[in-house]
XYZ file of C-alpha atoms in Angstrom:
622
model
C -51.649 -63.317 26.042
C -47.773 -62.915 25.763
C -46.909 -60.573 28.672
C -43.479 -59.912 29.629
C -42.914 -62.591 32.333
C -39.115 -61.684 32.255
C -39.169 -58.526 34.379
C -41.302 -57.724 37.218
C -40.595 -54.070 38.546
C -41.818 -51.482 36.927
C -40.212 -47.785 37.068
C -42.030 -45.036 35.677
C -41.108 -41.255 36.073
C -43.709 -38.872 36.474
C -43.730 -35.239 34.770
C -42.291 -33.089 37.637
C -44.224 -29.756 38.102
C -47.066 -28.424 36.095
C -45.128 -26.055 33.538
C -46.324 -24.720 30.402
C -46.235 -27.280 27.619
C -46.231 -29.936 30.230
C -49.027 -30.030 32.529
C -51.925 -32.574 33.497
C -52.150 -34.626 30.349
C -48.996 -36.558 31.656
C -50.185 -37.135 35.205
C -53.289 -38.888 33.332
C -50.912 -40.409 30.917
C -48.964 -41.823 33.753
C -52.107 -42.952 35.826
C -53.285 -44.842 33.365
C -49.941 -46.300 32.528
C -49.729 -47.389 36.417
C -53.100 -48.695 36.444
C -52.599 -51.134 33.348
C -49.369 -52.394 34.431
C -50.782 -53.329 38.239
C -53.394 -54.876 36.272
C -51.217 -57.569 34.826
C -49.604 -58.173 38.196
C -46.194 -55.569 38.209
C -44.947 -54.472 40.782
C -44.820 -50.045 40.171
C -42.100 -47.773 41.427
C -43.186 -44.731 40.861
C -40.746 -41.602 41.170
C -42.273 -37.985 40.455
C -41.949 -34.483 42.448
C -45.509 -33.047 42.444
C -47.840 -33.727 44.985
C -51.172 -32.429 43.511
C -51.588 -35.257 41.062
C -53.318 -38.083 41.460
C -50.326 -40.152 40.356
C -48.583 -39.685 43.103
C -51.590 -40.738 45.627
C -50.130 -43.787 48.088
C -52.383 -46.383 46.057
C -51.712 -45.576 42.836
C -48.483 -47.429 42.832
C -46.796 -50.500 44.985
C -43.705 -47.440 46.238
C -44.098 -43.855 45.293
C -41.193 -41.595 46.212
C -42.324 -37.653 45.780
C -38.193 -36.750 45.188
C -36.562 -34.373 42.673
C -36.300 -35.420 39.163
C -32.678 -35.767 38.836
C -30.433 -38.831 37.851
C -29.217 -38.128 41.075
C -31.631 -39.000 42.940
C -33.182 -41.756 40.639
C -29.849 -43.732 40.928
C -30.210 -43.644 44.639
C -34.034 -45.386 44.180
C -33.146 -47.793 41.534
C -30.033 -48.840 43.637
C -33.011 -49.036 46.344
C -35.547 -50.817 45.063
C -33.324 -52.464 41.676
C -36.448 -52.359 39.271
C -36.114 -54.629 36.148
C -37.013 -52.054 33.091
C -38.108 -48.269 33.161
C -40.595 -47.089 31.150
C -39.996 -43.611 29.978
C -42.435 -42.523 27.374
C -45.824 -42.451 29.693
C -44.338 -39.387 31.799
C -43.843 -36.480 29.211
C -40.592 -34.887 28.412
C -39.000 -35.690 31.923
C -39.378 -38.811 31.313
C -37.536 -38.914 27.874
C -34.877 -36.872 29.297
C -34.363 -38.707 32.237
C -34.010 -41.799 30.643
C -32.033 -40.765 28.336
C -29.561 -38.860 30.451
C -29.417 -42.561 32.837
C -28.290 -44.530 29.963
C -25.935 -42.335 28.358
C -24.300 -42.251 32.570
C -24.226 -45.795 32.258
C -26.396 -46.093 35.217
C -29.187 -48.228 33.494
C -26.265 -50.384 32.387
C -24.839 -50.640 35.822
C -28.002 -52.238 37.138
C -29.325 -53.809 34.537
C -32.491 -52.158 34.206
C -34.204 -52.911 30.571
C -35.714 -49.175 28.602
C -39.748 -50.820 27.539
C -41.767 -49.101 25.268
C -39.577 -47.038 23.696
C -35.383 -47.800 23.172
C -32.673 -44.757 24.706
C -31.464 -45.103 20.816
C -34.543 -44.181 19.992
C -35.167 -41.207 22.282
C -32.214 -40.123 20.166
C -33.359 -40.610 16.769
C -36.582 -38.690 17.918
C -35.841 -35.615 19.897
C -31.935 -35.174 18.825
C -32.357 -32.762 15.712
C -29.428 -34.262 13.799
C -30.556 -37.821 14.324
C -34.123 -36.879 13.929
C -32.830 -35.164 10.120
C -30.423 -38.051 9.372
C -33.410 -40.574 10.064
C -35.896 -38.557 7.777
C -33.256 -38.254 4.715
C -32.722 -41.712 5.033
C -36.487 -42.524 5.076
C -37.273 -40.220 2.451
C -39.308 -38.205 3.909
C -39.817 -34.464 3.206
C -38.415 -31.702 6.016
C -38.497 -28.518 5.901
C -34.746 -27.123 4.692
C -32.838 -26.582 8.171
C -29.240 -26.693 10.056
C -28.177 -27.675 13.431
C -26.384 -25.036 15.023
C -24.605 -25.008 18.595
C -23.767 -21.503 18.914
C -25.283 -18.265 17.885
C -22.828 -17.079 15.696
C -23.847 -21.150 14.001
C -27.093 -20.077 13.473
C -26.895 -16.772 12.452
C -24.577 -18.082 9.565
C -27.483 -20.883 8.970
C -30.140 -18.243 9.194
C -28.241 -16.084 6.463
C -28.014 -18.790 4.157
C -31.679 -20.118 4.702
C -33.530 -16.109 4.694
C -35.399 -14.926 7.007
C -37.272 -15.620 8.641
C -36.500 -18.514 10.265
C -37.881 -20.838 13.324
C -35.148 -22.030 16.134
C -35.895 -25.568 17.125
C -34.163 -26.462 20.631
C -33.727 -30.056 20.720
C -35.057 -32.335 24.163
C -37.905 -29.298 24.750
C -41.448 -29.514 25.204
C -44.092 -26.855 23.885
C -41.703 -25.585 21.441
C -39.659 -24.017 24.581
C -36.829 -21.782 23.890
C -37.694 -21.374 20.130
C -39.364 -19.627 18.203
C -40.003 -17.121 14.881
C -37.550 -14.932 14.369
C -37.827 -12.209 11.074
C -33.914 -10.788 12.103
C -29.884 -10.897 13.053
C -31.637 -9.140 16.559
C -34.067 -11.389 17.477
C -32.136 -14.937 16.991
C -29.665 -13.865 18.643
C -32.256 -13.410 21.725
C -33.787 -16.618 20.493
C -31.080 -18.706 19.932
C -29.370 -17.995 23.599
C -32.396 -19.159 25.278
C -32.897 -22.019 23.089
C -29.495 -23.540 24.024
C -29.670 -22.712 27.633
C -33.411 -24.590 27.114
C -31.974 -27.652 25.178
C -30.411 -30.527 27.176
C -28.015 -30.788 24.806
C -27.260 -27.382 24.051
C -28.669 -27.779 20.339
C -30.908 -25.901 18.139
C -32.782 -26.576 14.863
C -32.529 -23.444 12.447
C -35.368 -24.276 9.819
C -36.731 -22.371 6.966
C -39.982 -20.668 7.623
C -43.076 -22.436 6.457
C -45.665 -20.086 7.874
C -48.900 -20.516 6.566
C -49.090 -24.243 6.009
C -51.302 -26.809 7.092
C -50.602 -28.052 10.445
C -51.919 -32.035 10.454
C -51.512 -34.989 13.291
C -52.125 -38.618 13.219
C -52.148 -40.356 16.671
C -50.364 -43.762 15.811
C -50.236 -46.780 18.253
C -47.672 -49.644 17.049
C -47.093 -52.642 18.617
C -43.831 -55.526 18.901
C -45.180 -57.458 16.068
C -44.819 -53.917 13.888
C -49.077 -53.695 13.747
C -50.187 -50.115 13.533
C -53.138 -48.704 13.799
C -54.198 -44.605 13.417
C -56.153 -43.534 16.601
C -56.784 -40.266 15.369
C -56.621 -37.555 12.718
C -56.208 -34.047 13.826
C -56.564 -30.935 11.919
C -54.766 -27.669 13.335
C -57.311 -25.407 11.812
C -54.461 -22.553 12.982
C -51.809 -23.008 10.113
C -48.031 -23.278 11.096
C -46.608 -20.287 12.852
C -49.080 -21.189 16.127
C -47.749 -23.785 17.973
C -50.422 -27.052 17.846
C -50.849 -26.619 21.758
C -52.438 -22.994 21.550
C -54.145 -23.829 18.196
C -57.785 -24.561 17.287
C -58.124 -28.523 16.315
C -60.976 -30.373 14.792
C -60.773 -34.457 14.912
C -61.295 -35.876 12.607
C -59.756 -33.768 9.611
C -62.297 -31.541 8.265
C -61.313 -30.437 5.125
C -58.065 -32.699 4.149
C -59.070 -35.224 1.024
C -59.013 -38.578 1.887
C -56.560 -39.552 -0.375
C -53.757 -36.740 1.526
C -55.017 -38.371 4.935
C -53.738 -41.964 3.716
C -50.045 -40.509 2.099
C -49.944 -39.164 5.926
C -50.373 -42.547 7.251
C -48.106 -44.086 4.617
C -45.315 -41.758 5.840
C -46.281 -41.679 9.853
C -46.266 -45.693 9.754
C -42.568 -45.534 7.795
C -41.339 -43.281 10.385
C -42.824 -44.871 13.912
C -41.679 -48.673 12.776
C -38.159 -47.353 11.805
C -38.293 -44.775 15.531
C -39.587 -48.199 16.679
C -41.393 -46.950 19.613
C -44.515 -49.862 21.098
C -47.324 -47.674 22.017
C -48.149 -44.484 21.476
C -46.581 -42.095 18.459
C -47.299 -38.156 17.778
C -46.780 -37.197 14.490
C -47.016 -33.640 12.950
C -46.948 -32.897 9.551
C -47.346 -29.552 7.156
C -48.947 -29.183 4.005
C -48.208 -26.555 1.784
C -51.819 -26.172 0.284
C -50.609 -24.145 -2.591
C -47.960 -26.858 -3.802
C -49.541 -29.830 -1.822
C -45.861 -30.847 -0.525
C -45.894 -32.791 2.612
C -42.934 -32.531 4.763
C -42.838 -33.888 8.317
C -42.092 -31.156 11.674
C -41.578 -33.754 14.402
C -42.113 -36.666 16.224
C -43.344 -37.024 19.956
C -41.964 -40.907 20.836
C -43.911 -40.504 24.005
C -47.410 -39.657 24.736
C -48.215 -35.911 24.555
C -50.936 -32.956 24.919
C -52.081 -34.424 21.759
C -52.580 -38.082 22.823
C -54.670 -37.241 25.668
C -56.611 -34.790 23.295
C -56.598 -38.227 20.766
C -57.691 -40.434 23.381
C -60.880 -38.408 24.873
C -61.917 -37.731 21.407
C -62.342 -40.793 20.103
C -62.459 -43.261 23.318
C -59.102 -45.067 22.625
C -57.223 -44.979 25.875
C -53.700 -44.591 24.348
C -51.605 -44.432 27.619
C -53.184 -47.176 29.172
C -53.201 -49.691 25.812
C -48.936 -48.215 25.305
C -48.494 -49.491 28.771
C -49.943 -52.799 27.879
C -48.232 -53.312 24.818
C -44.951 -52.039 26.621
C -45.273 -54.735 29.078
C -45.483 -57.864 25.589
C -49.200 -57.786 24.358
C -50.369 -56.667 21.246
C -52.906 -55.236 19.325
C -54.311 -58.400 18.716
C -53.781 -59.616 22.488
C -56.552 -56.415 23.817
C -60.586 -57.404 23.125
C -62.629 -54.783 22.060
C -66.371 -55.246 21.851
C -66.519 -52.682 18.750
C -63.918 -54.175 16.789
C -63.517 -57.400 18.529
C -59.536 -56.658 18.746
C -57.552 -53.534 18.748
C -56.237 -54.295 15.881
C -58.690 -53.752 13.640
C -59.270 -50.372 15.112
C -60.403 -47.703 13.021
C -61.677 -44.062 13.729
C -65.200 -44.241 12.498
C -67.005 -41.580 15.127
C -69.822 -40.082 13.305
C -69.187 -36.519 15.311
C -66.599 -33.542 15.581
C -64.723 -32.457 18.148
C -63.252 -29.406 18.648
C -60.590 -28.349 20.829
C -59.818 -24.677 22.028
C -56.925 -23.366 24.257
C -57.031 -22.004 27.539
C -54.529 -18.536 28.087
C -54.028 -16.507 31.106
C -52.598 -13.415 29.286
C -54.688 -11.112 31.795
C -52.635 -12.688 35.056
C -49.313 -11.636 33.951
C -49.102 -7.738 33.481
C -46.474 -6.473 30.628
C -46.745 -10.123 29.047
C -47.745 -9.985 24.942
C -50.834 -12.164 23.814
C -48.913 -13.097 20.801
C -49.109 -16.642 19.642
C -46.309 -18.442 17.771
C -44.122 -21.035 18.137
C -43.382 -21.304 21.537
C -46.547 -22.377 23.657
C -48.459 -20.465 25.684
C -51.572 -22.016 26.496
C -52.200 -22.904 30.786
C -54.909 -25.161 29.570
C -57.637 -26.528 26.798
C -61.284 -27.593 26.592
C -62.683 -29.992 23.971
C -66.168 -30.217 22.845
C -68.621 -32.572 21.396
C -71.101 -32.109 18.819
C -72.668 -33.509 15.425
C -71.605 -31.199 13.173
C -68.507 -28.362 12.995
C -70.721 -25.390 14.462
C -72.260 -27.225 17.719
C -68.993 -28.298 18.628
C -67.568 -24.712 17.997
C -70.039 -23.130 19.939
C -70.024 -25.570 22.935
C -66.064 -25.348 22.832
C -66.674 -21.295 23.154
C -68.877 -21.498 26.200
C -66.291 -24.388 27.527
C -63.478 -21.611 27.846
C -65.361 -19.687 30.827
C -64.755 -16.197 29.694
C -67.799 -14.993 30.623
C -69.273 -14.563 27.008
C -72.076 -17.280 26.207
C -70.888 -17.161 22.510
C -68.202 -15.914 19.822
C -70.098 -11.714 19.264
C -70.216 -8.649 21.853
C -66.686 -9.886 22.971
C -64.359 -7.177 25.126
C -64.352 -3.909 23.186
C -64.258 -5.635 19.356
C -67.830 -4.773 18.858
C -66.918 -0.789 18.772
C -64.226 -1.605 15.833
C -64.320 -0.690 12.633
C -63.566 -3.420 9.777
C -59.932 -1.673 9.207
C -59.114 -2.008 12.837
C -60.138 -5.535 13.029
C -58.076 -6.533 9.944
C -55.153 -5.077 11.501
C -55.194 -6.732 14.618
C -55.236 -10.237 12.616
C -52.175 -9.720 11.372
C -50.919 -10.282 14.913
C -52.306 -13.751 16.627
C -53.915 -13.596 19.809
C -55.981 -15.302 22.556
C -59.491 -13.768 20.824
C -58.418 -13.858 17.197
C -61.538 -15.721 16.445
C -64.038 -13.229 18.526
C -61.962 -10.574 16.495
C -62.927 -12.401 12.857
C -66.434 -12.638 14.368
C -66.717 -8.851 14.471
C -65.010 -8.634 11.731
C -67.260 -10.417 9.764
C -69.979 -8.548 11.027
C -68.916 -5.110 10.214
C -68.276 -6.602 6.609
C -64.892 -8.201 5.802
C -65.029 -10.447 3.095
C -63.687 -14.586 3.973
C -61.207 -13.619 1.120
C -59.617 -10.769 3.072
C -59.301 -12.668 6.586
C -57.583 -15.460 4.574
C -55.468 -13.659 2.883
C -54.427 -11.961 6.779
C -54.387 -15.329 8.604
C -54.112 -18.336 5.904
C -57.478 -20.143 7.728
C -58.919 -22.340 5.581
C -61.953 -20.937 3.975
C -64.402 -24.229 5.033
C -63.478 -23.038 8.836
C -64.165 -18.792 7.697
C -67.299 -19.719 5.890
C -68.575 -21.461 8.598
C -67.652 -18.739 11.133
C -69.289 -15.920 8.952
C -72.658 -18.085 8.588
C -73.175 -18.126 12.270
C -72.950 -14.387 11.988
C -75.379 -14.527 9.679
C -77.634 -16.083 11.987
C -76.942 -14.567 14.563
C -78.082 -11.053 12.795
C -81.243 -12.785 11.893
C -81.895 -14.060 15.673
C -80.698 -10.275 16.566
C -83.617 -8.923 13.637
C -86.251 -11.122 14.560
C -85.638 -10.449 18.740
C -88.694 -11.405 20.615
C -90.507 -12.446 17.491
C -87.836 -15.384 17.130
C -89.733 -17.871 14.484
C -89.764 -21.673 16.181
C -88.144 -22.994 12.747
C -85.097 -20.347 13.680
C -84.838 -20.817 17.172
C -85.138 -25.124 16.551
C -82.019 -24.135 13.984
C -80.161 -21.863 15.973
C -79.739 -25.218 18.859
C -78.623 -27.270 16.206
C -76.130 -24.921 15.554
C -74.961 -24.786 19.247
C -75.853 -21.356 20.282
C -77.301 -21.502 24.198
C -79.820 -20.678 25.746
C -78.254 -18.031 27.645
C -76.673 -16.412 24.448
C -80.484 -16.028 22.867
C -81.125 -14.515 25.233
C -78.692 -12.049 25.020
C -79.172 -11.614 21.311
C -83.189 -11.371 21.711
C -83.779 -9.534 24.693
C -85.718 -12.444 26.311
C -84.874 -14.224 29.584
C -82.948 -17.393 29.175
C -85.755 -19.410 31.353
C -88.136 -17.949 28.376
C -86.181 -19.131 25.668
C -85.709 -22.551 27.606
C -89.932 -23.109 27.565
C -90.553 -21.835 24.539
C -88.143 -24.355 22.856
C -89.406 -27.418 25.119
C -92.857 -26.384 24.271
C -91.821 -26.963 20.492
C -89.860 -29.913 21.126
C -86.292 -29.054 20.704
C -84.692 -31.079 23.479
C -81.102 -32.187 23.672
C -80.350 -35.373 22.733
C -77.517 -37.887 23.822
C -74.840 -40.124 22.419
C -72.097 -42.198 23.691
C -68.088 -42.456 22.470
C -67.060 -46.084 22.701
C -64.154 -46.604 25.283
C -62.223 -48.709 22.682
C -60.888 -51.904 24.623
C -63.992 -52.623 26.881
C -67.364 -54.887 25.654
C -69.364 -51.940 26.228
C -68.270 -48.450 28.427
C -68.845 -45.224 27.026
C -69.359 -41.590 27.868
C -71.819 -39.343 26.526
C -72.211 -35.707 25.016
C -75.340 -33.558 24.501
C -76.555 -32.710 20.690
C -79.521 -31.022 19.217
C -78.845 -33.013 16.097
C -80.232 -36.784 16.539
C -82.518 -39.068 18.242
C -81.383 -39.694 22.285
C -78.990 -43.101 23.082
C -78.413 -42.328 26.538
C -79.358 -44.796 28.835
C -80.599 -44.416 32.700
C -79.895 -46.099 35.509
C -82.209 -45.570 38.643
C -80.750 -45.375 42.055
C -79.282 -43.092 44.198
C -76.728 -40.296 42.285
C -74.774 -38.018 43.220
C -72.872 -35.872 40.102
C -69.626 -34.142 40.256
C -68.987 -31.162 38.843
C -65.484 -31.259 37.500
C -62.766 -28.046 37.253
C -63.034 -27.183 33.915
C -59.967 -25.920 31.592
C -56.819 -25.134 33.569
C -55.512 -22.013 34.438
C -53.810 -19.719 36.826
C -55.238 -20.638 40.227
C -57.003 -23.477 39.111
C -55.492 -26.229 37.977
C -54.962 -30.082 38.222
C -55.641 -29.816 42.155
C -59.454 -29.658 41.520
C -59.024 -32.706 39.153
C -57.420 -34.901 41.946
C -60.886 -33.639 44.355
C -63.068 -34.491 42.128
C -61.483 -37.910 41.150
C -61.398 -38.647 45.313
C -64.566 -37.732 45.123
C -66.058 -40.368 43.113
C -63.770 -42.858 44.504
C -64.945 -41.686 48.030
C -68.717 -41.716 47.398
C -68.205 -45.196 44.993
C -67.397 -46.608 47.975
C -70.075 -45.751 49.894
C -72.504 -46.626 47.319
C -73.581 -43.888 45.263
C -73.264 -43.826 41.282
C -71.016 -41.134 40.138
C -71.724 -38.874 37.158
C -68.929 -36.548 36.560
C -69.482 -33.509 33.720
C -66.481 -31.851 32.568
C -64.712 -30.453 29.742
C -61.253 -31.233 30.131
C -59.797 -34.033 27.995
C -56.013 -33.960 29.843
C -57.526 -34.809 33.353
C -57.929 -37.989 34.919
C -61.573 -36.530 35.887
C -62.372 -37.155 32.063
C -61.031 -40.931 32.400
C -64.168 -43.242 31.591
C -63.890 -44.976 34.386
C -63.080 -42.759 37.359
C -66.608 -42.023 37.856
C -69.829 -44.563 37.372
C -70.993 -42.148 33.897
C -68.832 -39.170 32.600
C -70.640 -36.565 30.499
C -68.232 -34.275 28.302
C -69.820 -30.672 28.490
C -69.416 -27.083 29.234
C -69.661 -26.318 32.720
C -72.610 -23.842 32.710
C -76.471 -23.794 34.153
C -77.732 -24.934 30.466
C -75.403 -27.732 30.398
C -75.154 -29.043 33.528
C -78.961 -28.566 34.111
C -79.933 -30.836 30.991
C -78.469 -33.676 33.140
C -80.971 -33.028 36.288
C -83.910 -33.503 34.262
């Protein structure tokens, strides 16, 4: 293996403090970046300001100094401790910025400390709108029609030539902050001041509005020898105009030809070898399904929200192989006991998974649930299943909102159809409990695409589980055993029968096992070991689960993150199987969180992704 044997101290900036659009994902990003590099023998300085992570525990790294995240106060630590390259990319935004702020102050330069993984330059190309434009043209590769401006009266002159509406772009942001849709002269100018204030350097993006499109991601991993591989395909099954962080995803891509997924790749691979970032690439396109032009929205040349979602979904550990690669190896240089090498990685799961945000509208009084294109979500859940509606349904229970499925949600149920159309004109936090009822009381798939531009393979598959749920509602306590053996396969709980039928959940739990409708597991190959895995629950397929006997103790993990509960409960539970590891238990941690380090396949002895509720959990006592 060709490591770097040139350098031998390691800095790495952590994220700072949980925000919106940069939360959790990045302290697991950055854990596993710290644990791959200590692997090969570096030496880690590791800088960050928040104490609830797990990054910043004593062990994690060889120094860890919990100081501000200013250049300030990194100059002061690399005159300290006079680390050999940074590594900026693992760490989020803060990171990027950070780094790129040091090396335009010279203070990189000053002493000699060598950017690894991803070049300042290219920082640049990626997150500086003009470079990131002038980079595209030259690539030819489609954008949406846009101007930089650097002043309001800039982009109100950009925005009249364009038409509204318009989005507003900062540049250096995360979670599209400081920008957003705006439909007049009134609201960009509100827009456009916060986006500069936002922007580090004081720029915005004015772009023409392409509300409505396809939203599509491909995870791409490169590494020095220019070999690329595609971790993942993501479909935002919300179209553009909801930022990909607060929408619905499905891995792989549901309903985009196969033919459209390779152009993608053909175009992501152009971009990330000319970027010329080693490790891990986000890459987010739109489609305009009518037209079927592809243009591209942005670049992440760092990990992000989506690479953690990436790496839990399909078992390809994204910060920790970008680390490795960082530090000289390549694909090639990583065994696999799937693929024999990483780089003949190819996504080839034979299961969906389905991610849903996490909001805390109700905590903040006088606050709009409105989704757009600034984010919004506090947290997410992902879900594992073997077709589209099992993962739906277990991603739906996953959000702990004390419904046990998508119908009889807050007051929609007392709505008529009109009422229900209207409000999906707006999107919201429960716009997909609203087309539930709405469904129900009779809309047509037609009419809710026509409101919301979701792609009728998603609606139709919605307005079928009505469909069956009006039949379980019908048939109450004289449930047939074929529809209640089809109602599991299609993900609907225990506990949700029996609020549909009237029954008591424990009844509806015997009288399936009494017919034989058990849950079944599989595992998701950890992509770089001979063998790991973890393991989801499925009522569709034989059980390949296997188990160990011994003494157990499992681990409940935190679930989705939001106000008051957050990535605190991830670093107890991770101490926790550490803790009890040690004293010779096996650990079995079940959680639904895929930016934690909780969710990490190896923090605990066996790792179950699930919902965090008495059918779920249970299953695993059994």
């Amino acid at each position: 293996m060709a490591q770097r044997t040139d350098i031998h101290k390691i800095l790495i900036i952590g994220s700072g403090p949980i925000i919106i659009g940069q939360a959790c994902e990045f302290d697991y990003s950055g854990t596993q970046a710290c644990k791959a590099l200590r692997e090969l023998g570096y030496e880690i300085i590791l800088v960050n300001s928040n104490p609830a992570t797990i990054m910043t525990d004593p062990e994690m790294a060889d120094q860890t100094y919990i100081e501000p995240l200013n250049i300030g106060s990194l100059e002061k630590i690399i005159a300290k401790e006079r680390p050999d390259a940074l590594l900026p990319n693992l760490g989020g935004q803060s990171g990027l910025n950070l780094c790129s702020e040091l090396y335009k102050a010279g203070i990189l330069a000053k002493y000699n400390v060598e950017v690894i993984g991803v070049q300042a330059e290219a920082i640049e190309r990626g997150e500086d709108r003009i470079e990131f434009k002038k980079t595209m043209d030259a690539l030819g590769i489609g954008m949406a029609r846009s101007q930089v401006a650097y002043s309001v009266e800039e982009a109100l002159a950009v925005a009249a030539e364009l038409g509204y509406p318009v989005v507003l772009r900062p540049a250096y942001t995360m979670g599209g902050a400081g920008g957003g849709l705006v439909y007049n002269t009134e609201e960009l100018r509100a827009v456009c001041e916060r986006g500069l204030r936002a922007s580090l350097i004081h720029q915005v993006l004015v772009e023409e509005s392409i509300l409505g499109w396809e939203e599509l991601e491909l995870e791409i991993v490169r590494d020095k020898d220019n070999t690329m591989i595609t971790v993942c395909f993501i479909e935002n099954v919300d179209p553009v105009g909801v930022h990909t962080g607060d929408s619905f995803c499905t891995a792989p891509m549901l309903t985009v030809p196969e033919e459209i997924q390779r152009e993608l790749q053909r175009q992501a691979y152009k971009i990330v070898e000319h970027i010329g970032v080693i490790g891990g690439t986000n890459v987010q396109f739109a489609r305009d399904p009518k037209s079927g032009r592809i243009i591209v929205i942005e670049i992440n040349p760092r990990t992000s929200r989506s690479s953690a979602l990436a790496s839990k979904a399909t078992g390809f550990p994204i910060a920790l192989v970008s680390a490795k690669l960082a530090a000289g190896l390549t694909l090639a240089d990583l065994p696999c006991g799937k693929y024999g090498t990483l780089d003949r990685y190819v996504p080839d799961g034979d299961y969906v998974v389905v991610k849903f945000a996490r909001w805390a509208f109700e905590k903040f009084k006088g606050v709009e649930d409105k989704l757009g294109t600034q984010m919004r979500a506090v947290g997410e859940v992902m879900s594992i299943g073997r077709n589209f509606k099992e993962a739906f349904q277990k991603a739906i229970r996953s959000l702990e909102k004390k419904c046990c499925g998508l119908g009889h949600f807050g007051p929609y149920g007392d709505y008529d159809v009109n009422t229900l159309l209207n409000l999906l004109k707006t999107p919201t936090a429960e716009r997909y409990f609203i087309i539930y009822e709405a469904f129900r009381k009779g809309a047509t798939i037609d009419e809710i695409h026509s409101i919301t531009d979701i792609k009728h393979y998603f609606l139709e598959a919605v307005k079928e589980l009505v469909a069956e749920e009006e039949a379980i509602i019908a048939a109450g306590a004289a449930l047939s055993d074929d529809v209640l053996a089809q109602a599991k396969k299609n993900g609907f709980s225990d506990a949700y029968l029996s609020e549909l039928t009237g029954l008591p959940e424990e009844q509806i739990r015997n009288r399936r096992l009494a017919i034989g409708v058990t849950e079944a597991w599989e595992g998701v190959h950890v992509s770089g070991t001979a063998d790991s895995a973890y393991y989801y629950s499925t009522y569709n397929g034989p059980d390949n689960n296997p188990v160990s006997t011994g003494r157990k103790i499992m681990i409940l993990g935190g679930g989705p993150n939001r106000i008051g509960q957050g990535i605190e409960f991830d670093y107890c539970c991770v101490h926790a199987a550490q803790s009890l590891k040690k004293l010779g238990f096996e650990t079995i941690i079940v959680n639904c969180n895929p930016e934690t380090v909780s969710t990490d396949y190896d923090t605990s002895d066996k790792l179950y992704f699930e919902p965090l509720t008495l059918e779920d959990c249970a299953q695993y006592l059994s």
